[in-house]
Amino acid sequence: MTTETDATARFQALTADPRRRRDESTAMVEQYFTLTGDLYRESWGPHQHFPCYLPGQSREEATEAHVRDLADRAGLTAGSYVLDLCSGVGGPACTVAAHTGARVVGADLVAARVREAEDNARKRELDDKVSFRVADATALPFDDAVFTAAYSIQALCHVADKPRAHREVARVLRPGGVWTGYDWMRAAAAEADGIAEDICRAHGLPALATVDELRQDLTAAGFTDVHVSDGRDVGDWSPNWAQLEELVAQLPPRDELPPLLRMMTDGARALCTGARSGAFFIGHWHARRAEEGP
Ligand SMILES: C[S@@+](CC[C@H](N)C(=O)[O-])C[C@H]1O[C@@H](n2cnc3c(N)ncnc32)[C@H](O)[C@@H]1O
């Protein structure tokens, strides 16, 4: 067996058990991004999330516009000091800094991704505005009330203790600061259980939150003016699923794929099936840290 095959088998043994996905989420996330890092870099580049589309946009245009739109909705300006929670390899932080002039600090669990983010910021000559730290979203290495705003893009689904992550963001935000972003989420209906489980196993996710759970977590963490949606109010996500289906269709038959690619295409199929049935969606939230603590 090759090393990659061994590592994929270890990862799949871990993710098959929902309890282990929760209890060993740090190891799971590190394994997932070590396994998929090269493929993600080739296929996604520095922005590693699905964009929503406005009519006529290419994927590149949609990706940049989607992040700029998030920055505008959050009211970010050159005077902002912003946390990018689960910042990946830095594409969103660089786009936010270039678009608004804000200073952005990215926090990500995986050290190799933080180094890659630093390289990407240097290449875009944004390293005076953007910096990155290795940090767990549930135990942030920042003082209280330092940031004027925070956002996270399609990453909290990887965090086992989501209420704690929201509390940490509330702690490091100044009163009145905006907390906004996108996350992979699931419908509350029991019929969504099976597809949500398939998505979690293939992508190293402890669990997907529902709209009600996210709203509850935000409110309990001390956020006000809480808006949570299934993402349809922001734009059209469907081109992502059409592109994924096309990509999968171009690959050799499933049985001929190496285990990692088989797992990833199973995951892609589950996303497309879930998105088309409404069981899976990319949810959106926008909230404000209360002027007083929770
Ligand atoms: C799908 S990537 C998205 C990255 C980035 N937000 C983007 O849109 O390009 C999810 C990221 O979340 C990070 N992550 C997962 N769990 C984390 C945790 N507990 N604390 C901090 N980062 C975490 C992963 O390392 C990964 O870089």
Coordinates of N, CA and C in Angstrom, one line a residue, residues 25 83-87 107-109 135-143 147 149-173 178-180 182-183 206-207 209 213-214 216-223 285 287 289 294:
S25 N -11.3 15.9 16.5 CA -11.5 16.8 15.3 C -10.2 17.5 14.9
L83 N -10.5 39.9 12.0 CA -10.1 38.5 12.2 C -10.7 37.7 11.1
D84 N -9.9 36.9 10.4 CA -10.4 35.9 9.5 C -10.2 34.6 10.2
L85 N -11.3 34.0 10.6 CA -11.3 32.8 11.4 C -11.3 31.6 10.5
C86 N -10.3 30.7 10.7 CA -10.1 29.5 9.8 C -9.7 30.0 8.4
S87 N -8.6 30.7 8.3 CA -8.2 31.5 7.2 C -7.6 30.7 6.0
A107 N -6.4 33.3 11.3 CA -6.1 32.2 12.3 C -6.5 30.9 11.7
D108 N -5.6 30.0 11.7 CA -5.9 28.6 11.2 C -5.2 27.6 12.0
L109 N -5.9 26.4 12.1 CA -5.3 25.3 12.9 C -4.1 24.7 12.4
A135 N -3.7 28.8 15.1 CA -4.6 29.0 16.3 C -5.9 28.1 16.1
D136 N -6.4 27.6 17.2 CA -7.6 26.9 17.2 C -8.8 27.8 17.4
A137 N -9.8 27.7 16.6 CA -10.9 28.7 16.6 C -11.6 28.6 18.0
T138 N -11.4 27.6 18.8 CA -12.1 27.5 20.1 C -11.2 28.0 21.2
A139 N -10.0 28.4 20.9 CA -9.0 28.9 22.0 C -8.1 30.0 21.3
L140 N -8.6 31.1 21.0 CA -7.9 32.1 20.2 C -6.8 32.8 21.0
P141 N -5.6 33.0 20.4 CA -4.5 33.6 21.2 C -4.5 35.1 21.1
F142 N -5.7 35.7 21.2 CA -5.8 37.2 21.1 C -6.4 37.7 22.4
D143 N -6.1 39.0 22.7 CA -6.7 39.6 23.9 C -8.2 39.9 23.6
F147 N -10.5 43.2 18.0 CA -10.8 43.3 16.6 C -12.1 44.2 16.4
A149 N -14.0 43.7 13.6 CA -14.9 42.9 12.9 C -14.2 41.5 12.7
A150 N -15.1 40.5 12.4 CA -14.5 39.1 12.2 C -15.4 38.5 11.1
Y151 N -14.8 37.6 10.4 CA -15.6 36.8 9.4 C -14.9 35.4 9.3
S152 N -15.7 34.4 8.8 CA -15.2 33.1 8.6 C -15.9 32.6 7.3
I153 N -15.1 31.9 6.4 CA -15.7 31.5 5.2 C -15.6 29.9 5.1
Q154 N -16.8 29.3 5.2 CA -16.9 27.8 4.9 C -15.9 27.0 5.7
A155 N -15.8 27.2 7.0 CA -14.8 26.5 7.8 C -15.4 26.1 9.2
L156 N -16.4 26.7 9.7 CA -16.8 26.3 11.0 C -17.4 24.9 11.0
C157 N -17.8 24.4 9.9 CA -18.3 23.0 9.8 C -17.2 22.1 10.2
H158 N -15.9 22.5 10.2 CA -14.8 21.6 10.6 C -14.6 21.6 12.2
V159 N -15.3 22.6 12.8 CA -15.1 22.8 14.3 C -16.1 22.0 15.1
A160 N -15.6 21.2 16.0 CA -16.5 20.3 16.8 C -17.4 21.2 17.8
D161 N -16.7 22.1 18.5 CA -17.4 22.8 19.5 C -17.7 24.2 18.9
K162 N -18.8 24.3 18.1 CA -19.1 25.5 17.4 C -19.6 26.6 18.4
P163 N -20.4 26.3 19.5 CA -20.7 27.3 20.4 C -19.5 28.0 21.0
R164 N -18.5 27.2 21.3 CA -17.3 27.8 21.9 C -16.5 28.7 20.9
A165 N -16.5 28.4 19.6 CA -15.9 29.2 18.6 C -16.6 30.6 18.6
H166 N -17.9 30.6 18.6 CA -18.7 31.8 18.6 C -18.4 32.6 19.8
R167 N -18.3 32.0 21.0 CA -18.0 32.7 22.2 C -16.6 33.3 22.1
E168 N -15.6 32.6 21.5 CA -14.3 33.2 21.4 C -14.3 34.4 20.5
V169 N -15.1 34.3 19.4 CA -15.1 35.5 18.5 C -15.8 36.7 19.3
A170 N -16.8 36.4 20.1 CA -17.4 37.5 20.8 C -16.4 38.1 21.8
R171 N -15.6 37.3 22.4 CA -14.6 37.8 23.4 C -13.6 38.7 22.7
V172 N -13.1 38.3 21.5 CA -12.0 39.1 20.9 C -12.5 40.3 20.1
L173 N -13.8 40.4 19.9 CA -14.4 41.5 19.1 C -14.7 42.7 20.1
V178 N -18.9 43.6 13.9 CA -19.7 42.7 13.1 C -19.0 41.3 13.1
W179 N -19.8 40.2 13.1 CA -19.3 38.8 12.9 C -20.2 38.3 11.8
T180 N -19.5 37.9 10.7 CA -20.3 37.4 9.6 C -19.6 36.3 8.8
Y182 N -19.9 32.5 6.1 CA -20.7 31.4 5.4 C -20.2 30.1 6.0
D183 N -21.1 29.2 6.0 CA -20.7 27.8 6.5 C -21.5 26.8 5.8
P206 N -17.0 17.3 11.8 CA -17.7 16.7 13.0 C -19.2 16.6 12.8
A207 N -19.8 17.7 12.4 CA -21.2 17.8 12.1 C -21.6 19.1 11.4
A209 N -24.2 22.2 11.1 CA -25.2 22.9 11.9 C -26.5 23.2 11.1
E213 N -29.7 26.0 14.9 CA -28.5 25.8 15.8 C -27.6 27.0 15.7
L214 N -27.3 27.5 14.5 CA -26.4 28.6 14.3 C -27.0 29.9 15.0
Q216 N -29.0 30.0 17.5 CA -29.0 29.8 18.9 C -27.5 30.0 19.4
D217 N -26.5 29.5 18.7 CA -25.1 29.7 19.1 C -24.7 31.2 19.1
L218 N -25.2 31.9 18.1 CA -24.8 33.3 18.0 C -25.5 34.1 19.2
T219 N -26.7 33.8 19.4 CA -27.4 34.5 20.5 C -26.8 34.2 21.8
A220 N -26.5 32.9 22.1 CA -26.0 32.5 23.4 C -24.6 33.1 23.6
A221 N -23.9 33.4 22.5 CA -22.5 33.9 22.6 C -22.5 35.5 22.8
G222 N -23.7 36.1 22.8 CA -23.8 37.5 23.1 C -23.9 38.4 21.8
F223 N -24.3 37.8 20.7 CA -24.5 38.6 19.5 C -25.9 39.1 19.4
W285 N -24.5 34.1 7.8 CA -24.9 34.8 9.0 C -24.3 36.2 9.1
A287 N -24.1 39.2 12.2 CA -24.5 39.5 13.6 C -23.6 40.6 14.1
R289 N -21.7 42.0 17.8 CA -21.3 41.8 19.2 C -22.1 42.8 20.0
P294 N -22.3 39.0 27.1 CA -23.5 38.2 27.2 C -24.1 38.0 28.6

